[in-house]
């Protein structure tokens, strides 16, 4: 009886067939097997067996097939009857001719293939063009008649090999390619048949293309290995010693490791050589057809052809003989020399090594500093020198001694280590001015660890001998990189006289994990290092050629890299350097110019020793090209830029940016029924509580009316379970912890949950791990920890979709929306997180990456958007129930509806009572690691509008809001910049130094904390929203744990600052996950808060509980990765304390519309300010507090602050009897700014408007002066008033004589307004400052009317100075003719002075009397101007 998963047919059997069939059977499939045989000169497909279980699998070998030929007539069946139920057909063919014979012929492999079945083609010999030709038969106009044109089979090609890496050695790897729908359809079958599946979506033929790249690498590595063994043998080093050392060093490759032993033994014969020539010829043909210059490959091909021409077909026709005749080196003779063990020899020497008291060290570069610092840690006394003085200082800081010259560090040392870049630097360090040789004591030893030529070492030994000081030399080149240098785990290849080696043995041993001593005297070590560098250099260059060729072939280079690392084309350098190419990161860990030098040494040595090394020489030229291109100081992987520049390809392995609108529009329509109601019903029928373990507070960003706990004692959890909530959150803040601490924390919480649930009757729960939607956090540590307590799960569910944050998962790839683009998550700044960084955007690969390969990408299942939108919750339930126990499954989603559909399906899969007919399939247990969207869908929460301050009744609170920013993601930095820019007037910023908090002394840290807290208190008390932010320089540690420690110090400092703030803020906004968690739990002492909703999309709003330091205060948790650049600014503006109701412009617009005027009253002191405000409040009139430059000079900034505070106070004055806020609009104006300096200062003091008085200037200069200030003021949103004409009279000691007075010119007014961009025009129509003459005012009302007509067209308000002394009739006529602002000074000032004439008992009585006197005049003017009652 057929398996429920269906039948998979195999046509053609090869070395992989039975193993793959076995795997399919294990997965639950049935297998039909067929073989292609020649019958009567035609290919016939012969049925061999049907396998339904493992015990039926038998190996069908060639003898079995021979026996079958006699029964052939009885074994031939039509495929239509055998494959009627096949869900997939795997066809193996060995050559292009079989496409027609086996596949396309009548009764061929396609006959009877059912609709929607998957056709999987496997061939190791077909070229990409052959595969594309066959694919056309399945698509478009080329579709075969035997396939239904509407519902054709899905075509995928699969390249199958056995892996060679440590992880996949001997295991089946499949590389598949095809259209996205076809590869998705084939994925379950292909995954079941192999240990590792790589998928390329798009064109078919990817496996064949990868094979071309692999053949290129194998061929180059083969010839490079031959050259390496030839050069080493010629230099007198035993071939097996070279092999033993390099197979454990950076020059290793799979070819070197596995082929060189056979090569040395003469096992590799002519057939292998001819096959290699043929393969490389095929690759070269493909490269030529693509106009790709395969430089190294072409040389390798020619070398093999040359070698083939040197040997015949006899027993002597081996690859080693071909190599010997090409290179002129007798490798076989070198093999016959007695060998030895270099490691044993090193052990013997170091065991009897001389003691060393003092070491000199010249060259403290990246490698040298690591070596010297490790010697310090090993308790040697080390004195160092480097030409770069900061490095010397750094060495001194860690306890090293420093000298100012090579000679100075060489005095009284036992051993001198030279670790410089090249021969020239070594020469200068030893023999140059103040060189080491002159100061070295007799009998001292020198270790030369630089990579130099063997000839230089030999010559140096002779020169030292001639010095007559018994100086000893050890040739000791090193390998391993900077990290190993600092750990003392380098590979060192040493040579020299026995006495020299014995005197330096302890130093060499301290620096190395592997120490080899090479016989042959000084220079022998450099020979081995040279051979290693030959291979390493060629391997880097060949990696560049291979990856560029792969890019030209159209392959995804990141997947190509992953495949090759498991194929025979891999090498140590390929695996180490290609990631630099893929990341486009050429930070110089090892500079390109180093290989210009090292391969230059190889070129000189091969020339002097007469060994023709063609491929090494071409590699050298490639590095020279790179250096000539300006990339010499970049990482040596930058040699790939030579190919990128020549060919125009890009090796960088980034997924493409997608246009969001296009991608979302291309998806199927959403599931038509909103499942939220069903979810709510299902949850009502379940007693389970959803417990969300949130690794930072931002996970509450999609829920409302739910509680969040910041403690997890058994008692607190028991109290929650007693309430029987559908959901509650536990804030773990585990993302701020190390992996070890996070693991223990999750275990502790889960254990407490179990204990609490056990103590409450009928309590049951499901745990969800809410994590970051940009994939940062402790995965898989948190899931492992939870599973260890909660028990084995049926599957882990990964669902990072989060709409509000712009996170989409489509085609298993997780994207982050950036404007109108979808950026693969692995290419965002979030992936570069110092603690939780990653590279993979494909979630399957991300799981493999984060689990360190424990969960292979090929084993990760997925729920596609197609399944969600076409199958709905039932299909989800069925898919989840079919997962193997212990699986990992990712959920694709592009909308909240998608997540809701998944949640509904999962609830059905986890409910034991859903549809009794399927009870045995239910009761599944899943552990979900999700973003916030899943939680609200799982609980069945319907979203509601963002919460505003008025919704929770904090409008009456007067203190400023507190904003705390700790997040360092670039998005946050941009948001903070925009916040400061947009809220400049209302926001006060306090920047705390990260350097002082994390790296400074205890005293510096404490001072910085106290400073910030005291400033914040002052600002909040003054009702200013206050921003506390960490300085934006990002300081990271050398390791992720060090980075977490720095984060902790900064976060804990922010906690201390907030704890020291005594003023209760109107609201608190914390930016960043770790910051918001620490502020809530440690600074505010929150234990339980209510999630009220969201302050804006994706931004949770809590209300603090009664146990907290600020009960009831709104707490806004703003994630570091949410919102655009304006988001924080917009939120802060919407939550800002209401300031003055209107701007000056709004006051005048209202006056224009209402046909009245507003009084601008000059004030000089507190009494004047209070008089204006009190009159405005009583008369319910708008008003303007006006400050003249002379009064500003006397009252200073305190006078301005008094006016601003009074205006704000008036706008928020509470009328108790009405129980509402009575807002009297009052603004503050700077009057008669005749000095540019005064005006520029005034712009920064908080005025709402300014008057630019250039009336004393010529018309042209007045325009220039006014325009300058107008431009500056408008950038701050301030209204600008200016005067055209000139008033006579006296105001505040400023007198303008009658003969200087000038009326406003109507013709000039238009030009003046247009040029300056002013908002208000103070006109001169016969009005004066101060007292009018005895004859009374003589105003030109017709001129006023004309000026108003002009100004109204320009949107400019008309202002009249000198309102004191004007009759009621004139005032009304001026208002009728358009005056909207009157300046009032003289009458108010007179009332003040007159009040002083009556004797008072006390100064306070003087103040009260003055205030009342002024208030009376002001109130009268408000009635006169018509503004009373207009507030």
Coordinates of N, CA, C and O in Angstrom, one line a residue, residues 626-743:
X626 N 46.7 44.3 -9.0 CA 45.9 44.8 -7.9 C 46.6 46.0 -7.2 O 46.0 47.0 -6.8
X627 N 47.9 45.9 -6.9 CA 48.7 47.0 -6.3 C 48.7 48.2 -7.2 O 48.5 49.3 -6.7
X628 N 48.9 48.0 -8.5 CA 48.9 49.1 -9.5 C 47.6 49.8 -9.5 O 47.5 51.0 -9.8
X629 N 46.5 49.0 -9.2 CA 45.2 49.6 -9.2 C 44.8 50.4 -8.0 O 43.7 50.9 -7.9
X630 N 45.8 50.4 -7.1 CA 45.6 51.2 -5.9 C 45.0 50.5 -4.7 O 44.6 51.0 -3.7
X631 N 45.1 49.1 -4.8 CA 44.5 48.3 -3.7 C 45.5 47.6 -2.9 O 45.2 46.7 -2.1
X632 N 46.8 48.0 -3.0 CA 47.9 47.3 -2.3 C 47.8 47.3 -0.8 O 48.2 46.3 -0.2
X633 N 47.2 48.3 -0.2 CA 47.1 48.4 1.2 C 45.8 47.8 1.8 O 45.6 47.7 3.0
X634 N 44.9 47.4 0.8 CA 43.7 46.7 1.3 C 44.0 45.2 1.5 O 45.1 44.7 1.2
X635 N 43.0 44.5 2.0 CA 43.1 43.1 2.2 C 43.5 42.3 0.9 O 43.1 42.7 -0.2
X636 N 44.3 41.3 1.1 CA 44.8 40.5 -0.1 C 43.6 39.9 -0.9 O 43.8 39.6 -2.1
X637 N 42.4 39.8 -0.3 CA 41.3 39.3 -1.0 C 40.9 40.3 -2.1 O 40.1 40.0 -3.0
X638 N 41.4 41.5 -2.0 CA 41.1 42.6 -2.9 C 41.6 42.3 -4.3 O 41.3 43.0 -5.3
X639 N 42.4 41.2 -4.5 CA 42.9 40.9 -5.8 C 41.7 40.6 -6.7 O 41.8 40.6 -8.0
X640 N 40.5 40.2 -6.1 CA 39.3 40.0 -6.9 C 38.9 41.2 -7.7 O 38.2 41.1 -8.7
X641 N 39.3 42.4 -7.2 CA 39.0 43.6 -7.9 C 39.6 43.7 -9.3 O 39.1 44.4 -10.2
X642 N 40.7 43.0 -9.5 CA 41.3 42.9 -10.8 C 40.3 42.3 -11.8 O 40.0 42.9 -12.9
X643 N 39.7 41.2 -11.4 CA 38.7 40.6 -12.3 C 37.4 41.4 -12.4 O 36.8 41.5 -13.4
X644 N 37.0 42.0 -11.2 CA 35.8 42.8 -11.3 C 35.9 44.0 -12.2 O 35.0 44.4 -13.0
X645 N 37.1 44.6 -12.2 CA 37.4 45.8 -13.0 C 37.4 45.4 -14.5 O 36.9 46.1 -15.3
X646 N 38.1 44.3 -14.8 CA 38.2 43.9 -16.2 C 36.9 43.4 -16.8 O 36.5 43.7 -17.9
X647 N 36.1 42.6 -16.0 CA 34.9 42.0 -16.5 C 33.6 42.7 -16.2 O 32.6 42.5 -16.9
X648 N 33.7 43.6 -15.2 CA 32.4 44.4 -14.9 C 31.5 43.6 -13.9 O 30.4 44.1 -13.6
X649 N 31.9 42.4 -13.5 CA 31.0 41.6 -12.6 C 31.2 42.1 -11.1 O 32.2 42.8 -10.8
X650 N 30.3 41.7 -10.3 CA 30.4 42.0 -8.8 C 30.4 40.7 -8.1 O 29.4 40.0 -8.2
X651 N 31.4 40.4 -7.3 CA 31.4 39.2 -6.6 C 30.6 39.3 -5.3 O 30.1 38.3 -4.7
X652 N 30.5 40.6 -4.8 CA 29.8 40.8 -3.5 C 28.5 40.0 -3.5 O 27.6 40.1 -4.4
X653 N 28.3 39.2 -2.4 CA 27.2 38.3 -2.3 C 26.0 38.8 -1.7 O 25.6 38.3 -0.6
X654 N 25.4 39.9 -2.2 CA 24.3 40.5 -1.6 C 23.0 40.1 -2.4 O 23.0 40.0 -3.6
X655 N 22.0 39.8 -1.6 CA 20.7 39.6 -2.2 C 20.2 41.0 -2.8 O 20.5 42.0 -2.3
X656 N 19.5 41.0 -3.9 CA 19.0 42.3 -4.5 C 18.1 43.0 -3.6 O 17.3 42.4 -2.9
X657 N 18.1 44.3 -3.7 CA 17.0 45.2 -3.1 C 15.8 45.0 -4.0 O 15.9 45.0 -5.2
X658 N 14.7 44.9 -3.3 CA 13.4 44.7 -4.1 C 12.5 45.9 -3.9 O 12.5 46.6 -2.8
X659 N 11.7 46.2 -4.9 CA 10.7 47.3 -4.8 C 9.5 46.8 -4.0 O 8.9 45.8 -4.5
X660 N 9.3 47.3 -2.8 CA 8.3 46.8 -1.9 C 6.9 46.7 -2.6 O 6.3 45.6 -2.5
X661 N 6.5 47.7 -3.3 CA 5.2 47.8 -3.9 C 5.0 46.7 -4.9 O 4.0 46.0 -5.0
X662 N 6.1 46.5 -5.7 CA 6.0 45.4 -6.7 C 6.0 44.0 -6.1 O 5.2 43.2 -6.6
X663 N 6.8 43.8 -5.1 CA 6.8 42.5 -4.5 C 5.5 42.1 -3.9 O 4.9 41.0 -4.1
X664 N 5.0 43.1 -3.1 CA 3.7 42.8 -2.4 C 2.6 42.6 -3.4 O 1.7 41.8 -3.1
X665 N 2.6 43.4 -4.5 CA 1.5 43.2 -5.5 C 1.6 41.9 -6.2 O 0.6 41.4 -6.7
X666 N 2.8 41.3 -6.3 CA 3.0 40.0 -7.0 C 2.5 38.8 -6.2 O 2.4 37.7 -6.8
X667 N 2.2 39.0 -4.9 CA 1.8 37.9 -4.1 C 0.3 37.5 -4.3 O -0.5 38.4 -4.7
X668 N -0.1 36.3 -4.0 CA -1.5 36.0 -4.1 C -2.3 36.8 -3.2 O -1.8 37.4 -2.2
X669 N -3.6 36.9 -3.5 CA -4.5 37.7 -2.6 C -4.6 37.0 -1.3 O -4.4 35.8 -1.1
X670 N -4.8 37.9 -0.2 CA -4.8 37.4 1.1 C -6.0 36.4 1.3 O -7.0 36.4 0.6
X671 N -5.9 35.5 2.3 CA -7.0 34.6 2.7 C -8.2 35.5 2.9 O -8.2 36.5 3.7
X672 N -9.3 35.2 2.3 CA -10.5 36.1 2.3 C -11.2 36.3 3.6 O -11.9 37.3 3.8
X673 N -11.0 35.4 4.5 CA -11.7 35.5 5.8 C -10.8 35.9 6.9 O -9.8 35.2 7.1
X674 N -11.1 36.9 7.6 CA -10.3 37.3 8.8 C -10.5 36.3 9.9 O -11.6 36.1 10.4
X675 N -9.5 35.6 10.3 CA -9.6 34.6 11.3 C -9.6 35.0 12.7 O -9.7 34.2 13.7
X676 N -9.6 36.3 13.0 CA -9.5 36.8 14.3 C -10.6 36.4 15.2 O -10.5 35.9 16.3
X677 N -11.9 36.4 14.6 CA -13.0 36.0 15.4 C -12.9 34.5 15.8 O -13.2 34.1 16.9
X678 N -12.4 33.7 14.8 CA -12.2 32.2 15.1 C -11.2 32.1 16.2 O -11.3 31.2 17.0
X679 N -10.1 32.8 16.1 CA -9.1 32.7 17.1 C -9.6 33.1 18.5 O -9.4 32.4 19.5
X680 N -10.4 34.1 18.6 CA -11.0 34.5 19.9 C -11.9 33.4 20.4 O -11.9 33.1 21.6
X681 N -12.7 32.8 19.5 CA -13.6 31.6 19.9 C -12.7 30.5 20.4 O -13.0 29.8 21.4
X682 N -11.7 30.1 19.6 CA -10.8 29.0 20.0 C -10.2 29.3 21.4 O -10.0 28.4 22.2
X683 N -9.7 30.5 21.6 CA -9.1 30.9 22.9 C -10.1 30.8 24.0 O -9.7 30.4 25.1
X684 N -11.4 31.2 23.8 CA -12.4 31.1 24.8 C -12.6 29.7 25.2 O -12.9 29.4 26.4
X685 N -12.5 28.8 24.3 CA -12.7 27.3 24.6 C -11.5 26.7 25.2 O -11.5 25.5 25.4
X686 N -10.4 27.4 25.3 CA -9.2 26.9 25.9 C -8.9 27.6 27.2 O -9.1 28.8 27.3
X687 N -8.4 26.9 28.1 CA -8.0 27.5 29.4 C -6.5 27.9 29.4 O -6.0 28.4 30.5
X688 N -5.9 27.8 28.3 CA -4.4 28.1 28.3 C -4.2 29.6 28.3 O -4.9 30.4 27.7
X689 N -3.2 30.0 29.1 CA -2.7 31.4 29.1 C -1.4 31.4 28.2 O -0.5 30.6 28.3
X690 N -1.4 32.5 27.4 CA -0.2 32.7 26.6 C 0.8 33.5 27.4 O 0.5 34.6 27.8
X691 N 2.0 32.9 27.7 CA 3.0 33.6 28.5 C 4.1 34.0 27.5 O 4.8 33.1 26.9
X692 N 4.3 35.3 27.4 CA 5.3 35.8 26.4 C 6.5 36.2 27.2 O 6.5 37.2 28.0
X693 N 7.6 35.5 27.0 CA 8.9 35.9 27.5 C 9.6 36.9 26.6 O 10.0 36.5 25.5
X694 N 9.6 38.1 27.0 CA 10.0 39.2 26.1 C 11.5 39.6 26.4 O 11.8 40.0 27.5
X695 N 12.3 39.5 25.4 CA 13.7 39.8 25.7 C 14.1 41.3 25.8 O 15.2 41.6 26.1
X696 N 13.1 42.1 25.5 CA 13.2 43.5 25.8 C 11.7 44.1 25.8 O 10.9 43.4 25.2
X697 N 11.5 45.3 26.3 CA 10.1 45.7 26.5 C 9.4 46.0 25.2 O 8.2 46.2 25.1
X698 N 10.1 46.1 24.1 CA 9.5 46.5 22.8 C 8.6 45.5 22.2 O 7.8 45.8 21.3
X699 N 8.6 44.3 22.8 CA 7.7 43.3 22.3 C 6.3 43.5 22.6 O 5.4 42.8 22.0
X700 N 5.9 44.5 23.4 CA 4.5 44.8 23.7 C 3.9 45.7 22.7 O 2.9 46.3 23.0
X701 N 4.6 45.9 21.6 CA 4.2 46.9 20.6 C 3.0 46.6 19.8 O 2.6 47.5 19.0
X702 N 2.3 45.5 19.9 CA 1.1 45.2 19.2 C -0.1 44.9 20.0 O -1.1 44.5 19.5
X703 N 0.0 44.9 21.3 CA -1.1 44.5 22.2 C -1.6 45.7 23.1 O -0.9 46.7 23.2
X704 N -2.7 45.5 23.7 CA -3.2 46.5 24.6 C -4.1 45.8 25.7 O -4.6 44.6 25.5
X705 N -4.2 46.4 26.8 CA -5.0 45.9 27.9 C -4.5 44.6 28.4 O -5.3 43.7 28.7
X706 N -3.2 44.5 28.5 CA -2.5 43.3 29.0 C -1.4 43.7 29.9 O -0.9 44.8 29.8
X707 N -1.2 42.9 30.9 CA -0.2 43.3 31.9 C 1.2 42.7 31.6 O 1.3 41.7 30.9
X708 N 2.2 43.4 32.0 CA 3.6 43.0 31.8 C 4.3 43.0 33.2 O 4.2 43.9 33.9
X709 N 4.9 41.8 33.5 CA 5.6 41.7 34.7 C 7.1 41.9 34.5 O 7.7 41.5 33.5
X710 N 7.8 42.5 35.5 CA 9.2 42.6 35.4 C 9.9 41.8 36.4 O 11.1 41.9 36.6
X711 N 9.1 41.0 37.1 CA 9.7 40.0 38.1 C 9.0 38.7 37.8 O 7.9 38.6 37.3
X712 N 9.6 37.6 38.2 CA 9.0 36.3 37.9 C 9.1 35.3 39.1 O 9.4 34.1 38.9
X713 N 8.9 35.8 40.3 CA 8.9 35.0 41.4 C 7.6 34.1 41.3 O 6.7 34.4 40.6
X714 N 7.7 32.9 42.0 CA 6.6 32.0 41.9 C 5.3 32.7 42.4 O 4.2 32.5 41.9
X715 N 5.4 33.5 43.5 CA 4.2 34.2 44.0 C 3.6 35.2 43.0 O 2.4 35.2 42.8
X716 N 4.5 36.0 42.3 CA 3.9 36.9 41.3 C 3.3 36.2 40.1 O 2.2 36.6 39.6
X717 N 3.9 35.1 39.7 CA 3.3 34.3 38.6 C 2.0 33.6 39.1 O 1.1 33.5 38.3
X718 N 2.0 33.1 40.3 CA 0.8 32.5 40.8 C -0.4 33.5 40.8 O -1.5 33.2 40.4
X719 N -0.1 34.7 41.2 CA -1.2 35.8 41.2 C -1.7 36.0 39.8 O -2.9 36.2 39.6
X720 N -0.8 36.0 38.8 CA -1.2 36.1 37.4 C -2.1 35.0 37.0 O -3.2 35.2 36.4
X721 N -1.7 33.8 37.3 CA -2.5 32.6 36.8 C -3.9 32.6 37.5 O -4.9 32.1 37.0
X722 N -3.9 33.1 38.7 CA -5.2 33.2 39.4 C -6.2 34.1 38.7 O -7.4 33.9 38.8
X723 N -5.7 35.1 38.0 CA -6.5 36.0 37.2 C -7.0 35.4 36.0 O -7.9 35.9 35.3
X724 N -6.4 34.2 35.6 CA -6.8 33.5 34.4 C -6.8 34.4 33.1 O -7.8 34.4 32.4
X725 N -5.7 35.1 32.9 CA -5.7 36.0 31.8 C -5.4 35.2 30.5 O -4.9 34.1 30.6
X726 N -5.8 35.7 29.4 CA -5.5 35.1 28.1 C -4.0 35.2 27.8 O -3.5 34.4 27.0
X727 N -3.4 36.3 28.3 CA -2.0 36.5 28.0 C -1.4 37.4 29.0 O -2.1 38.3 29.6
X728 N -0.2 37.2 29.3 CA 0.6 38.3 30.0 C 2.1 38.1 29.6 O 2.5 37.1 29.1
X729 N 2.8 39.3 29.8 CA 4.2 39.3 29.3 C 5.1 39.2 30.6 O 4.8 39.7 31.6
X730 N 6.3 38.6 30.4 CA 7.3 38.7 31.4 C 8.5 39.4 30.7 O 9.1 38.9 29.7
X731 N 8.9 40.5 31.2 CA 10.1 41.2 30.7 C 11.4 40.6 31.2 O 11.7 40.8 32.3
X732 N 12.1 39.9 30.3 CA 13.3 39.2 30.8 C 14.6 40.0 30.5 O 15.6 39.9 31.2
X733 N 14.5 40.9 29.5 CA 15.7 41.7 29.1 C 16.9 40.8 28.9 O 18.0 41.2 29.1
X734 N 16.7 39.6 28.4 CA 17.8 38.7 28.3 C 18.7 39.1 27.2 O 19.9 38.6 27.2
X735 N 18.3 40.0 26.3 CA 19.2 40.4 25.2 C 20.4 41.2 25.8 O 21.4 41.3 25.1
X736 N 20.3 41.7 27.0 CA 21.4 42.4 27.6 C 22.4 41.5 28.3 O 23.4 42.0 28.8
X737 N 22.1 40.2 28.3 CA 22.9 39.3 29.1 C 23.8 38.5 28.2 O 23.6 38.4 26.9
X738 N 24.8 37.9 28.8 CA 25.6 36.9 28.0 C 24.8 35.7 27.7 O 23.8 35.4 28.3
X739 N 25.2 34.9 26.7 CA 24.5 33.7 26.4 C 24.3 32.7 27.6 O 23.2 32.2 27.8
X740 N 25.3 32.6 28.4 CA 25.3 31.8 29.6 C 24.2 32.3 30.6 O 23.4 31.5 31.1
X741 N 24.3 33.6 30.9 CA 23.3 34.1 31.8 C 21.9 34.1 31.3 O 20.9 33.9 32.0
X742 N 21.7 34.3 30.0 CA 20.4 34.3 29.4 C 19.8 32.9 29.5 O 18.6 32.7 29.7
X743 N 20.7 31.9 29.3 CA 20.2 30.5 29.3 C 19.7 30.2 30.7 O 18.6 29.6 30.9

